[in-house]
Short mmCIF file of C-alpha atoms in Angstrom, two decimals:
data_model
loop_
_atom_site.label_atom_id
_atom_site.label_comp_id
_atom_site.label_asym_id
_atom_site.label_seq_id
_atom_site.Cartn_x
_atom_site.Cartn_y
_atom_site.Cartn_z
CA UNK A 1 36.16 -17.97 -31.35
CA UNK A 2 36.22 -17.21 -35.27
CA UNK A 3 35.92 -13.45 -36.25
CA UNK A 4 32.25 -13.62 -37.16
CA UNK A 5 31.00 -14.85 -34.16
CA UNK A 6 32.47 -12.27 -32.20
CA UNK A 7 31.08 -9.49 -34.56
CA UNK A 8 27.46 -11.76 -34.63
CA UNK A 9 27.40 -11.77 -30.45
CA UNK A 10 28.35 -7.88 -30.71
CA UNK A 11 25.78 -6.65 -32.66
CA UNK A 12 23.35 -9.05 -31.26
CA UNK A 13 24.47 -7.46 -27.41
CA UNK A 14 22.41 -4.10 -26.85
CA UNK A 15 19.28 -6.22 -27.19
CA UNK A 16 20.74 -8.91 -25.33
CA UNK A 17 21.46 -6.52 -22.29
CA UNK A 18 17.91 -4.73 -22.85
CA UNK A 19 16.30 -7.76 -22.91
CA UNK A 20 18.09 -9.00 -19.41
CA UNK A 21 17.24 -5.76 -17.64
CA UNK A 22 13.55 -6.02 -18.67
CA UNK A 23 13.77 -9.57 -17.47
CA UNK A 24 14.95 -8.53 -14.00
CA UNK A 25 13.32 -5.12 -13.43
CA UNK A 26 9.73 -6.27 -14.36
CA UNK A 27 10.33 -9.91 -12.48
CA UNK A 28 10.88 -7.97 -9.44
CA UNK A 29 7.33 -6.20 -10.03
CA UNK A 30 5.65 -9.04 -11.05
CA UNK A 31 6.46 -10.16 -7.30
CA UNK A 32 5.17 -6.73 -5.88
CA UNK A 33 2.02 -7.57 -7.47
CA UNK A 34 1.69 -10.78 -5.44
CA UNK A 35 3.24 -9.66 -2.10
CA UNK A 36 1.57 -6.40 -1.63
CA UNK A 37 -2.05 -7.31 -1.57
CA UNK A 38 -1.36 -10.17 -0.10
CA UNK A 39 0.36 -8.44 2.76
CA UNK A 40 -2.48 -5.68 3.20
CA UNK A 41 -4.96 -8.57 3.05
CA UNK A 42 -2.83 -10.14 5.57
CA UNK A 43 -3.01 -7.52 8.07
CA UNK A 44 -7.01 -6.52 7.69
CA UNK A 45 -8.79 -8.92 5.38
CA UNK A 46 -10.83 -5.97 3.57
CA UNK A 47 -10.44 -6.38 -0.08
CA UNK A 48 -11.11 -2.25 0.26
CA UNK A 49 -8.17 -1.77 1.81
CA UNK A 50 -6.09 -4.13 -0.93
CA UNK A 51 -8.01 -1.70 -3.48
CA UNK A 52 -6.61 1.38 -1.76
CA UNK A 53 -3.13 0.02 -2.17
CA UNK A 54 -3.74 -1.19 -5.64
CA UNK A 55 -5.09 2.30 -6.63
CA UNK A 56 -1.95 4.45 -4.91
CA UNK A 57 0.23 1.97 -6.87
CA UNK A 58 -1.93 3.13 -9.54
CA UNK A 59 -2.63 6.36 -9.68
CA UNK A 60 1.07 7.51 -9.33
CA UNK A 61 1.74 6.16 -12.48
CA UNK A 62 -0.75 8.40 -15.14
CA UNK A 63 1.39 11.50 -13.68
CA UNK A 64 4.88 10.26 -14.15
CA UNK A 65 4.57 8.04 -17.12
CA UNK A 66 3.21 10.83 -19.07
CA UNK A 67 6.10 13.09 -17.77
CA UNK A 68 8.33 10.10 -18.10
CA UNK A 69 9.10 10.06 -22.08
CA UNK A 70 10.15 13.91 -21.62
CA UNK A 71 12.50 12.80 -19.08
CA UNK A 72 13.91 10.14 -21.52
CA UNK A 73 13.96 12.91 -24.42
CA UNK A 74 15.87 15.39 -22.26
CA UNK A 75 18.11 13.45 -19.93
CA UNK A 76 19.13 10.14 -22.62
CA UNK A 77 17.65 6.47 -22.44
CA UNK A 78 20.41 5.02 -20.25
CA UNK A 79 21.31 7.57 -17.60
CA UNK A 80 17.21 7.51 -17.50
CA UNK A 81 16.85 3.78 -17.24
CA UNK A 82 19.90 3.71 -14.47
CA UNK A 83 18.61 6.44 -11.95
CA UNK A 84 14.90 4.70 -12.38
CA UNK A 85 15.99 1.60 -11.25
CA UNK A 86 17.83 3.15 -8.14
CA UNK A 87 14.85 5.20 -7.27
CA UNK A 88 12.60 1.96 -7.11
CA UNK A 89 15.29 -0.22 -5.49
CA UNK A 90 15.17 2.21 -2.46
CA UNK A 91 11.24 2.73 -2.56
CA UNK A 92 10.42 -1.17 -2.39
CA UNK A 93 13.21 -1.47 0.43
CA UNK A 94 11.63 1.20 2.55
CA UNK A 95 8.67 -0.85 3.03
CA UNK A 96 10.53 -3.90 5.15
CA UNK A 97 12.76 -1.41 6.70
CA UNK A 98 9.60 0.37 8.08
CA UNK A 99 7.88 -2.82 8.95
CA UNK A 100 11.09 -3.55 11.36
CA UNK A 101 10.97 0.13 12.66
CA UNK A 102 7.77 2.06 12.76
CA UNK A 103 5.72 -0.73 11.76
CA UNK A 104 3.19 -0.84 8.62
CA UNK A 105 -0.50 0.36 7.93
CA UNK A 106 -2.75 0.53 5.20
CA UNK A 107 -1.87 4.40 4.58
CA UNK A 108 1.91 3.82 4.82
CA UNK A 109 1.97 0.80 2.32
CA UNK A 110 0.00 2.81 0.27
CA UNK A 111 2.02 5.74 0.43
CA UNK A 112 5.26 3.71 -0.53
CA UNK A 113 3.43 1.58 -3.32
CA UNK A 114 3.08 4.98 -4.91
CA UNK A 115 6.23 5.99 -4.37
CA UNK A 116 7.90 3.08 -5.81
CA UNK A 117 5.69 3.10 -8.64
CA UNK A 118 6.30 6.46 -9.71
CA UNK A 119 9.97 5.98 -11.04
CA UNK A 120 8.86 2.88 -12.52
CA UNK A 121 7.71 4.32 -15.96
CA UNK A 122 10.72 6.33 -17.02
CA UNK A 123 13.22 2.95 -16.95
CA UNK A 124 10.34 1.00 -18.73
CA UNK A 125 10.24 4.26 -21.39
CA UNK A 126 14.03 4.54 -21.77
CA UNK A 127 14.34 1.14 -22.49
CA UNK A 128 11.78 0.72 -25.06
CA UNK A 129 13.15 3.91 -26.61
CA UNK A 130 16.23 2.41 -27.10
CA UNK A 131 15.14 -0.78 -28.86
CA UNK A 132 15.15 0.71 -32.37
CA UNK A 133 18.78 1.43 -32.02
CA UNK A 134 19.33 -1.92 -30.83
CA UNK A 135 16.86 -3.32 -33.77
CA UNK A 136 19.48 -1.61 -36.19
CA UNK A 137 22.52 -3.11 -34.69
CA UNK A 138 21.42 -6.59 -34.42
CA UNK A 139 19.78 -6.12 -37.78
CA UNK A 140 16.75 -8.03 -37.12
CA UNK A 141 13.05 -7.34 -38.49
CA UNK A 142 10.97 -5.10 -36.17
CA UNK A 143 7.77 -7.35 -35.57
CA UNK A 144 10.54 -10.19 -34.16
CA UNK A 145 12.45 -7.29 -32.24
CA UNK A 146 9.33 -6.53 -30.39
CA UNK A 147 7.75 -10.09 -30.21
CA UNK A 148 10.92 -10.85 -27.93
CA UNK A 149 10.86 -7.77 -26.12
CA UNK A 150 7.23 -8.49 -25.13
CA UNK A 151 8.18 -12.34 -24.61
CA UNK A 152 9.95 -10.94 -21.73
CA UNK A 153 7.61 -9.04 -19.91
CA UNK A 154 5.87 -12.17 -20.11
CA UNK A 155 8.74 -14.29 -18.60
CA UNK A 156 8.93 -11.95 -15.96
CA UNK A 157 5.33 -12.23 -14.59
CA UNK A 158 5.51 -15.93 -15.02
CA UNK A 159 8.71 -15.75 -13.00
CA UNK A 160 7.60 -12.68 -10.86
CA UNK A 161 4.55 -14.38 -9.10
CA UNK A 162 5.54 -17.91 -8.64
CA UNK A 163 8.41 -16.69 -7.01
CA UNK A 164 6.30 -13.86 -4.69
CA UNK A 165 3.69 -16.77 -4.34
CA UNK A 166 6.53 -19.26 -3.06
CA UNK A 167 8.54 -16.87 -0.91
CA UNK A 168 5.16 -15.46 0.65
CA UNK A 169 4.67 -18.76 2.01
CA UNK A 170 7.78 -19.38 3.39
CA UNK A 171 9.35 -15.78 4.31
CA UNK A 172 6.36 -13.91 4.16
CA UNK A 173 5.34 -10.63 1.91
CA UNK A 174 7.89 -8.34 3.93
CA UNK A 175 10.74 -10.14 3.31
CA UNK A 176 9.46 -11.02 -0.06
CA UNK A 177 9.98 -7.27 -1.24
CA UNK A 178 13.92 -7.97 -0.64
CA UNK A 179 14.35 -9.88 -3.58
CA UNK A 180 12.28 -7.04 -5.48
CA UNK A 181 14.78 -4.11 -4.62
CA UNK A 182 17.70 -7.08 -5.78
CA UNK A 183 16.07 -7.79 -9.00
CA UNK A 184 16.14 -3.17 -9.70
CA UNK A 185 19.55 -3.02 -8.41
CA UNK A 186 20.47 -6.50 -10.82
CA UNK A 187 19.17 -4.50 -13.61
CA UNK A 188 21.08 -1.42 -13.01
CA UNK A 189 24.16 -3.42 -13.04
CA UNK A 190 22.93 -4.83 -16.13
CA UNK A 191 22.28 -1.65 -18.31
CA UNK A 192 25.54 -0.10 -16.93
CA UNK A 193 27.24 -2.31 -19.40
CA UNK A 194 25.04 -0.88 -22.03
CA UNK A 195 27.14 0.95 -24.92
CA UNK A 196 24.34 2.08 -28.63
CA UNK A 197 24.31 4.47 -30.72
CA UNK A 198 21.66 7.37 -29.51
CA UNK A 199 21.24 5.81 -25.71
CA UNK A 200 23.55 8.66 -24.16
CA UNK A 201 22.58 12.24 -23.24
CA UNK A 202 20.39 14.00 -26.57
CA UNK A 203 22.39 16.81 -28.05
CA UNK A 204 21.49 20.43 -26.88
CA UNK A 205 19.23 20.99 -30.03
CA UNK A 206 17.57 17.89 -29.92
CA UNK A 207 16.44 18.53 -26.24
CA UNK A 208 12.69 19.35 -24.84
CA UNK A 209 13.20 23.25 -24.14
CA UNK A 210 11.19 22.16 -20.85
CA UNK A 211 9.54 19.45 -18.92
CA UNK A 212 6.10 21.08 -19.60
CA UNK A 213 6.30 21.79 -22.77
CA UNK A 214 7.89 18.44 -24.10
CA UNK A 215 5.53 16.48 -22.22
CA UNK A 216 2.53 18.46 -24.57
CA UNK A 217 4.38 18.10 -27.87
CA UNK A 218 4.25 14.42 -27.02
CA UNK A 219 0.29 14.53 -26.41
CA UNK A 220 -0.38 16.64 -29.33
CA UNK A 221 1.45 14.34 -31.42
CA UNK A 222 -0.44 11.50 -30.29
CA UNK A 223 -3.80 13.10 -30.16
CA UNK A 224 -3.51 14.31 -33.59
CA UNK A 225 -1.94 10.22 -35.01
CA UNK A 226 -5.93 8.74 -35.42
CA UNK A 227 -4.19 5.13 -34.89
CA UNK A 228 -1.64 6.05 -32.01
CA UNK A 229 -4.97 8.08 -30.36
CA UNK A 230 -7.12 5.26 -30.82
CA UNK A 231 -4.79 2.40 -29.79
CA UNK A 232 -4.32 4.87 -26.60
CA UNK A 233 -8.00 4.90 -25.92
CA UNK A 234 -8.94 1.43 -26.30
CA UNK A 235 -5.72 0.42 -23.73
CA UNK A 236 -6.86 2.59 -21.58
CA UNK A 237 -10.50 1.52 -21.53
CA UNK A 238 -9.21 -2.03 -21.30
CA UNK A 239 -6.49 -1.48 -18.37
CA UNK A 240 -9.63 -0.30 -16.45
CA UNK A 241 -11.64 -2.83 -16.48
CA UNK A 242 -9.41 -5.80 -16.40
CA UNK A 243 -6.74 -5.22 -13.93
CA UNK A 244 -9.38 -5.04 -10.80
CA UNK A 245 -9.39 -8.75 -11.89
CA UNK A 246 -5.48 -9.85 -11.62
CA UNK A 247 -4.63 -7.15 -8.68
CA UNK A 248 -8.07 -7.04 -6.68
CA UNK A 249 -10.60 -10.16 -7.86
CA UNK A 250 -7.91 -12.90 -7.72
CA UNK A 251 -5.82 -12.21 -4.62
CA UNK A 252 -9.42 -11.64 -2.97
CA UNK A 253 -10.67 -15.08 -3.97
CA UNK A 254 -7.50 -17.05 -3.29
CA UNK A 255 -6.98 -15.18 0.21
CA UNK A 256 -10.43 -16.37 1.09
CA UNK A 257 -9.04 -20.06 0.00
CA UNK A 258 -5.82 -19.23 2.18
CA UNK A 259 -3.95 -20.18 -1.21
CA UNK A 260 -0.98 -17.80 -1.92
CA UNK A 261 0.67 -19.87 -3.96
CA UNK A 262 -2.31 -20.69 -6.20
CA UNK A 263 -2.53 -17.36 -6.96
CA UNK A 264 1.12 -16.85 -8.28
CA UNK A 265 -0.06 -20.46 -10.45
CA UNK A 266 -3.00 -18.40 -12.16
CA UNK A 267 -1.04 -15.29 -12.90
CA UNK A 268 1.95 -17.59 -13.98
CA UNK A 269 -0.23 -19.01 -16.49
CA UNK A 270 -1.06 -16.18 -17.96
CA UNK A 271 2.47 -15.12 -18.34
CA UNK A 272 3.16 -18.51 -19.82
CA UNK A 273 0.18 -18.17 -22.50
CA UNK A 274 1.65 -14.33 -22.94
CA UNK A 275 5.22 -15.61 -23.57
CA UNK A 276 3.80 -18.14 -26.68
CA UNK A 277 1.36 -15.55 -27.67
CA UNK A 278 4.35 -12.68 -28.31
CA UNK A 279 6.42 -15.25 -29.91
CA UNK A 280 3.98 -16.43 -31.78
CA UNK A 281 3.16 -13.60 -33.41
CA UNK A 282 7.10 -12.66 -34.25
CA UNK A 283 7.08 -15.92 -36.17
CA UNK A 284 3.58 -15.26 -37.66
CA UNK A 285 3.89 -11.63 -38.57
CA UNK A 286 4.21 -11.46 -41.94
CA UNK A 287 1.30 -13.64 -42.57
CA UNK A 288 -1.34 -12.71 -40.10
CA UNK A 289 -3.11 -8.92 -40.06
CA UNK A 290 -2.29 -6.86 -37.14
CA UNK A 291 -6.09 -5.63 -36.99
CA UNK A 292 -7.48 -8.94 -37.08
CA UNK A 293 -5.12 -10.02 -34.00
CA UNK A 294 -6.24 -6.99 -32.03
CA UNK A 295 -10.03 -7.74 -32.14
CA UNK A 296 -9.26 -11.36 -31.60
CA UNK A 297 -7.76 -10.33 -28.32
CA UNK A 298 -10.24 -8.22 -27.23
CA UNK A 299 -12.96 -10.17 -27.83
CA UNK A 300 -11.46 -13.42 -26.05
CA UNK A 301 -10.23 -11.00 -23.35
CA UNK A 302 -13.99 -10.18 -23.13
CA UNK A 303 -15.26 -13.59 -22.88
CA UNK A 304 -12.30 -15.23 -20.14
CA UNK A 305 -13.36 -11.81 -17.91
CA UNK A 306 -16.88 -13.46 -17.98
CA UNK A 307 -16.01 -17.14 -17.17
CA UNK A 308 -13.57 -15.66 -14.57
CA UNK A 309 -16.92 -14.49 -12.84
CA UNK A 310 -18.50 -18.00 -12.31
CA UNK A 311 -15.04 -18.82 -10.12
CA UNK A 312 -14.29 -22.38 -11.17
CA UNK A 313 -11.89 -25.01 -10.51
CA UNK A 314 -8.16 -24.46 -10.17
CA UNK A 315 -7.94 -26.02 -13.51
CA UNK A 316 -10.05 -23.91 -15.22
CA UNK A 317 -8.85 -20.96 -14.41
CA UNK A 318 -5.59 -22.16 -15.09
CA UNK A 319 -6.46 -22.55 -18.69
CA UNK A 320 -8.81 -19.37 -18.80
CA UNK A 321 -5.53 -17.51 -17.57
CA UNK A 322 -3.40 -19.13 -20.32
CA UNK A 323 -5.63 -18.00 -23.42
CA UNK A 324 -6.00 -14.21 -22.23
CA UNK A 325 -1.87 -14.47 -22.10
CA UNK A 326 -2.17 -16.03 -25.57
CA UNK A 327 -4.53 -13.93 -27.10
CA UNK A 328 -3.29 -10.78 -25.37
CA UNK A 329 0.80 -11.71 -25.82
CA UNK A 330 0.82 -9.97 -29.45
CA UNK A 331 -1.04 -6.87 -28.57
CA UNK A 332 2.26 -5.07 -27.38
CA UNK A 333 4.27 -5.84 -30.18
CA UNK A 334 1.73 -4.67 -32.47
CA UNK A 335 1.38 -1.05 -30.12
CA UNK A 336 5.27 -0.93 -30.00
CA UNK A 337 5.21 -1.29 -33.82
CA UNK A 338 2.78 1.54 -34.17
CA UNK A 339 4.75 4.11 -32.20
CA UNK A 340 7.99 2.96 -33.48
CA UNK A 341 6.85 3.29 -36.94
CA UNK A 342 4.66 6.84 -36.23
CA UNK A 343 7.53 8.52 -33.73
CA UNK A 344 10.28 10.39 -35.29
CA UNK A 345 13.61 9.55 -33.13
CA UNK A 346 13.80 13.03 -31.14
CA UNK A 347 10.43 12.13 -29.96
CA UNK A 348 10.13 8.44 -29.21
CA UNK A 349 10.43 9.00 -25.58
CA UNK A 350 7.52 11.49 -25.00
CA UNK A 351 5.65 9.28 -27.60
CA UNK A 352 6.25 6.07 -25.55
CA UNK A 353 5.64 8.01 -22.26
CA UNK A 354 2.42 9.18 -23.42
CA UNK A 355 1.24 5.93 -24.49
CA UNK A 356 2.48 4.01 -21.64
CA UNK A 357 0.38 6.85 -19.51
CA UNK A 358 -3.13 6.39 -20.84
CA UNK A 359 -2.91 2.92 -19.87
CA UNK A 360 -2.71 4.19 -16.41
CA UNK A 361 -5.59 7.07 -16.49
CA UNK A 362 -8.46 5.23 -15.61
CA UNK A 363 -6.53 2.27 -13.20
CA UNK A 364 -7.21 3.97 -10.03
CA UNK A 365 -11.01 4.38 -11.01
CA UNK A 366 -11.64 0.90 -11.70
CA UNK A 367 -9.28 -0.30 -8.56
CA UNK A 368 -11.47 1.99 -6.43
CA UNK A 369 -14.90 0.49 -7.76
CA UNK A 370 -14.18 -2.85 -7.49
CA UNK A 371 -12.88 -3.02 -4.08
CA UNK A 372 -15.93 -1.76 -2.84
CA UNK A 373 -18.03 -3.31 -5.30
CA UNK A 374 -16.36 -6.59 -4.64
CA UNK A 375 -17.66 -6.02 -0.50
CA UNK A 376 -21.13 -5.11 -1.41
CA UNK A 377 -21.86 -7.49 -4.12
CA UNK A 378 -19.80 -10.05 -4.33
CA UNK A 379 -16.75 -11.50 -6.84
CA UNK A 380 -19.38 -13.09 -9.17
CA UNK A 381 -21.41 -9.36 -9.88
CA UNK A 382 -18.17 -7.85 -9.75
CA UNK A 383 -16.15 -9.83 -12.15
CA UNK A 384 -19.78 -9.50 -15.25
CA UNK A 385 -19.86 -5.81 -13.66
CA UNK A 386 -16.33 -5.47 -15.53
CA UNK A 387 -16.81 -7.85 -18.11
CA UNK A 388 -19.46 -6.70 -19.87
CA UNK A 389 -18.07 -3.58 -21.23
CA UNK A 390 -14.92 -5.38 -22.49
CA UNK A 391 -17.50 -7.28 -24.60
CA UNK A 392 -18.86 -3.92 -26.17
CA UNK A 393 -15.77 -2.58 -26.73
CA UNK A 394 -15.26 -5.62 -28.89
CA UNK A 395 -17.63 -5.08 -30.94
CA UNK A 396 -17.14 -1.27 -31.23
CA UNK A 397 -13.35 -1.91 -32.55
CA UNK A 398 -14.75 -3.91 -35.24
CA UNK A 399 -16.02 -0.36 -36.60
CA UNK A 400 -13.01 1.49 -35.68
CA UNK A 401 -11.97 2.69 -39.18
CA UNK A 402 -8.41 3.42 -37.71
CA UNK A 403 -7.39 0.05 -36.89
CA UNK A 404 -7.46 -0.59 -40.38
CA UNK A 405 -4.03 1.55 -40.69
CA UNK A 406 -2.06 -1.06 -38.57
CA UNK A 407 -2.05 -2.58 -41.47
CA UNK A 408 -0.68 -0.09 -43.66
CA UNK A 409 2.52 -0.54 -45.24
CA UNK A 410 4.35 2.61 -43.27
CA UNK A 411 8.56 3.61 -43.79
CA UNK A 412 9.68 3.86 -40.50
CA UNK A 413 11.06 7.01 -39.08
CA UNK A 414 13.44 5.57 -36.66
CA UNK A 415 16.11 4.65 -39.63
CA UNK A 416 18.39 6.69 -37.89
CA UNK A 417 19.51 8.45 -34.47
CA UNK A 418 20.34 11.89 -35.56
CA UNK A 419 20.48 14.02 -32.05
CA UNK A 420 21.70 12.00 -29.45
CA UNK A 421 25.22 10.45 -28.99
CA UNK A 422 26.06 6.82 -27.76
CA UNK A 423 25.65 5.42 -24.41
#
């Protein structure tokens, strides 16, 4: 092997190995998010009940991702990302390990869905904190840096659910939540190879003097950015109202049909149209408007939520799935852009954290409307019930005068990582 190919594959390994342990952690949720309603629905058939245990998964996460980037910012992105992964390893194992001791109910599967999903956020944080680092090293232009990184989220819940939907059939969704706890503690052994410049423990000075009062310099930052505060609000609204249809809806439906597998198919789709979508755009960035992507999405997102409510073929929503991956697959890059190019580097965590959080804040709300909306009225009234707003808030955005700055040619303030030492 020549000189420059060893110096190439060097440079090019931080966001190799971040890459890999994105792949791996968020595979092994993108199975949770198959086996865990499917086991609840399993056990009573109440799509309440799969709400409840949607909503604890949920509502965990607003608290801890917003504390989350503080714990990046004070402890370092790769001690953060390790003892994350550990955490949720243990959480997703406790639920088989009860179901062969004490046995499971809807309160105790709800009680561990929030536990494992409350150490989730800080890995997810670290890592994306560490990508402009890695961007530097490997000397490639942001928009493709973060096209890839999304690419892979992608992958994994086009990997995640086929394989929950597969081993659900022939193990079950107990077992299944084995090869979740494998794909955390796979990740940690990826990151532990993980050596970049700024990924270690921050320098003393460089630290959140506390918990508390990192985790506000982080909101206040982001409140006071008009285009980080308004990309923060229009997530959130959107999170709402469309994951009741992937975590509640659609395992409803296909329970009803007695079709676990068809279900991983649908969300697999969508993974698949995500995956093109992010890459997509990386090739296309320099000659397509970030604005003009975003209220593409949203308004397609809008309009597959309403066909979604009219529950047609197999094939149909197979392709339905695939454009909301496609039209939706740039959106992250283009958020991660924003923050990456608005955060100075002592802050990227809490910046991160507290953008990854108001994607949470209004989850539980909409998981615990639709579940009982979905008994009283029906999927079809549910699914428009939720659609409809994701139409107006189409057609608000198109007014949103800060969406025009995503645009906006911006020097960004991650050129170097003054304040933290290597990992």
């Amino acid at each position: 092997m020549s000189t420059s190919t060893v110096t190439d594959t060097r440079r090019h390994l931080p966001l190799i190995l971040i890459n890999l342990a994105v792949l791996l952690s968020a595979t092994g949720n993108g199975i949770t998010i198959v086996a865990l309603p499917w086991l609840v629905l399993q056990q009573t058939g109440r799509a309440t009940d799969a709400a409840v245990v949607a909503g604890a998964a949920t509502l965990p996460l607003l608290l801890s991702s917003l504390f989350s980037g503080t714990v990046v910012d004070r402890f370092g992105r790769r001690p953060t990302s390790l003892v994350s992964d550990a955490l949720s390893a243990v959480s997703v194992a406790l639920i088989p390990l009860a179901a062969a001791t004490v046995g499971l109910s809807v309160p105790l599967i709800a009680a561990l869905a929030a536990l494992g999903a409350a150490f989730d956020p800080a890995g997810m944080s670290a890592r994306e904190a560490m990508l402009p680092a890695a961007t530097r090293a490997a000397q490639w232009p942001i928009d493709r840096v973060n096209s890839v990184y999304e690419a892979n989220f992608n992958v994994a819940y086009l990997v995640g659910p086929g394989i929950g939907g597969v081993l659900i059939a022939t193990v079950g969704p107990v077992n299944t939540l084995w090869v979740t706890a494998a794909c955390f503690l796979a990740s940690i052994a990826v990151i532990a190879f993980l050596k970049l410049e700024g990924a270690g423990v921050p320098h003393r000075d460089a630290r959140p003097s506390s918990m508390w009062s990192g985790t506000l310099e982080g909101l206040k930052f982001v409140w006071r950015n008009r285009l980080l505060r308004t990309l923060a609000l229009v997530d959130m609204a959107i999170v709402a109202l469309y994951m009741p249809i992937e975590s509640v809806l659609l395992p409803v439906y296909f329970t009803d049909l007695g079709q676990p597998a068809q279900l991983g198919w649908v969300l697999m789709a969508m993974s698949l149209g995500g995956v093109v979508g992010a890459l997509g755009y990386g090739a296309l960035a320099a000659r397509v408007r970030r604005r003009t992507v975003m209220l593409v999405a949203v308004a397609v997102l809008g309009a597959c939520m309403v066909a979604f409510a009219f529950l047609p073929p197999l094939w149909a929503m197979l392709a339905i799935a695939a454009v909301i991956g496609l039209v939706y697959g740039p959106v992250g890059p283009i958020a991660n852009y924003a923050m990456q190019t608005r955060s100075p580097e002592h802050m990227r965590g809490r910046v991160v954290g507290v953008m990854t959080s108001t994607a949470y804040a209004a989850g539980p709300l909409g998981y615990m409307l639709a579940g009982p909306l979905i008994d009283a009225a029906g999927l079809t009234a549910t699914a428009i019930a939720l659609a409809v707003p994701v139409c107006v808030i189409a057609a608000v955005c198109v007014a949103l005068p800060a969406l025009r700055e995503l645009d906006d040619e911006v020097a960004p303030l991650w050129t170097s990582a003054e304040g933290a030492v290597d990992g």
